[in-house]
Short mmCIF file of C-alpha atoms in Angstrom, two decimals:
data_model
loop_
_atom_site.label_atom_id
_atom_site.label_comp_id
_atom_site.label_asym_id
_atom_site.label_seq_id
_atom_site.Cartn_x
_atom_site.Cartn_y
_atom_site.Cartn_z
CA UNK A 1 1.32 10.17 6.38
CA UNK A 2 2.14 10.66 10.35
CA UNK A 3 -1.03 12.91 10.49
CA UNK A 4 -3.17 10.61 8.53
CA UNK A 5 -2.45 7.89 11.34
CA UNK A 6 -2.24 9.93 14.54
CA UNK A 7 -5.68 11.31 13.66
CA UNK A 8 -7.18 7.43 12.95
CA UNK A 9 -5.13 5.69 16.10
CA UNK A 10 -6.41 8.33 18.13
CA UNK A 11 -10.38 7.40 17.07
CA UNK A 12 -10.48 3.65 16.77
CA UNK A 13 -8.17 0.74 18.15
CA UNK A 14 -6.64 0.19 14.94
CA UNK A 15 -3.69 -1.67 13.61
CA UNK A 16 -1.44 0.18 10.48
CA UNK A 17 1.44 -1.33 8.26
CA UNK A 18 3.21 0.29 6.10
CA UNK A 19 5.09 -0.70 2.75
CA UNK A 20 6.73 1.53 0.32
CA UNK A 21 7.00 1.02 -3.46
CA UNK A 22 8.30 1.93 -6.60
CA UNK A 23 10.06 -0.37 -9.42
CA UNK A 24 9.90 -3.32 -5.78
CA UNK A 25 7.81 -3.32 -3.16
CA UNK A 26 8.56 -3.94 0.25
CA UNK A 27 6.82 -4.20 4.21
CA UNK A 28 8.54 -1.96 5.34
CA UNK A 29 6.60 -2.75 8.73
CA UNK A 30 3.92 -5.14 9.17
CA UNK A 31 0.83 -4.68 11.94
CA UNK A 32 1.48 -2.55 14.37
CA UNK A 33 0.81 0.27 16.32
CA UNK A 34 0.22 4.16 14.93
CA UNK A 35 3.49 5.12 16.54
CA UNK A 36 5.29 2.29 15.29
CA UNK A 37 3.93 2.81 11.92
CA UNK A 38 4.78 6.67 12.37
CA UNK A 39 8.26 6.38 13.44
CA UNK A 40 8.55 3.43 10.28
CA UNK A 41 7.01 6.62 7.57
CA UNK A 42 10.07 9.02 9.56
CA UNK A 43 12.43 6.81 8.19
CA UNK A 44 11.46 6.13 4.72
CA UNK A 45 14.22 7.33 2.49
CA UNK A 46 12.67 8.64 -1.65
CA UNK A 47 14.26 5.56 -3.71
CA UNK A 48 13.32 6.97 -6.90
CA UNK A 49 11.86 4.29 -9.68
CA UNK A 50 9.16 3.29 -11.43
CA UNK A 51 5.52 2.98 -9.98
CA UNK A 52 4.57 0.08 -9.44
CA UNK A 53 0.98 -0.16 -7.21
CA UNK A 54 -0.28 -2.99 -8.42
CA UNK A 55 3.23 -4.99 -6.10
CA UNK A 56 2.53 -3.29 -3.22
CA UNK A 57 -0.79 -3.77 -3.54
CA UNK A 58 -0.22 -7.45 -3.53
CA UNK A 59 2.04 -6.96 -0.33
CA UNK A 60 -0.74 -4.83 1.49
CA UNK A 61 -3.34 -7.54 0.39
CA UNK A 62 -0.75 -10.76 2.29
CA UNK A 63 -0.08 -8.27 4.76
CA UNK A 64 -3.58 -8.18 5.47
CA UNK A 65 -4.62 -11.35 5.54
CA UNK A 66 -3.29 -11.90 8.67
CA UNK A 67 -5.30 -8.64 10.69
CA UNK A 68 -7.78 -9.95 12.93
CA UNK A 69 -10.56 -11.02 10.87
CA UNK A 70 -13.12 -9.29 13.39
CA UNK A 71 -11.72 -6.35 12.29
CA UNK A 72 -12.78 -3.69 9.23
CA UNK A 73 -9.83 -3.39 6.91
CA UNK A 74 -8.96 -0.67 4.96
CA UNK A 75 -5.60 0.08 2.09
CA UNK A 76 -5.07 3.27 1.17
CA UNK A 77 -2.34 3.85 -1.40
CA UNK A 78 -0.05 7.16 -1.05
CA UNK A 79 2.07 7.69 -3.98
CA UNK A 80 3.64 10.35 -6.53
CA UNK A 81 2.09 9.15 -10.49
CA UNK A 82 0.22 6.90 -12.48
CA UNK A 83 1.58 2.81 -12.49
CA UNK A 84 4.58 2.56 -15.04
CA UNK A 85 5.61 -0.91 -13.91
CA UNK A 86 3.75 -3.95 -12.46
CA UNK A 87 4.64 -7.58 -11.81
CA UNK A 88 4.31 -8.52 -15.46
CA UNK A 89 5.01 -5.61 -16.95
CA UNK A 90 8.86 -3.57 -17.79
CA UNK A 91 8.61 -0.27 -16.65
CA UNK A 92 6.99 2.46 -19.19
CA UNK A 93 6.64 5.92 -18.37
CA UNK A 94 3.14 5.92 -20.46
CA UNK A 95 2.04 1.43 -19.00
CA UNK A 96 -1.60 2.22 -20.04
CA UNK A 97 -1.76 -2.07 -18.12
CA UNK A 98 0.43 -1.37 -15.38
CA UNK A 99 -2.63 1.03 -14.99
CA UNK A 100 -4.96 -2.18 -15.67
CA UNK A 101 -3.18 -3.99 -13.58
CA UNK A 102 -3.41 -2.34 -10.61
CA UNK A 103 -7.18 -1.44 -11.29
CA UNK A 104 -7.67 -5.37 -11.12
CA UNK A 105 -5.99 -6.11 -8.24
CA UNK A 106 -7.53 -3.30 -6.08
CA UNK A 107 -10.80 -5.19 -7.31
CA UNK A 108 -10.10 -8.70 -7.03
CA UNK A 109 -9.50 -7.24 -3.04
CA UNK A 110 -11.84 -5.52 -2.22
CA UNK A 111 -14.47 -8.22 -3.84
CA UNK A 112 -12.98 -10.43 -1.20
#
């Protein structure tokens, strides 16, 4: 992930944000320079838990709402598996509604 940020940062004047998620989601670093995000990535620790992709997408969209409106915006999700929890569905290793909630949130963001 650090190499990915570094490569984008080398060719574009970009801002990045970092959100980690498992059972819950949290913004680890708001919109910042690539070097700040690379450090934040290096400081992440595996927390275990379920995979709440929908919550991560909500946090990412909220963070991007504060970005310069003249810049393109992208969300990249790096995960260890399929969604197994959502904001409205409890943890379940085969949670089909969790997947649908994440897809719906992603579509909503894409269309906004």
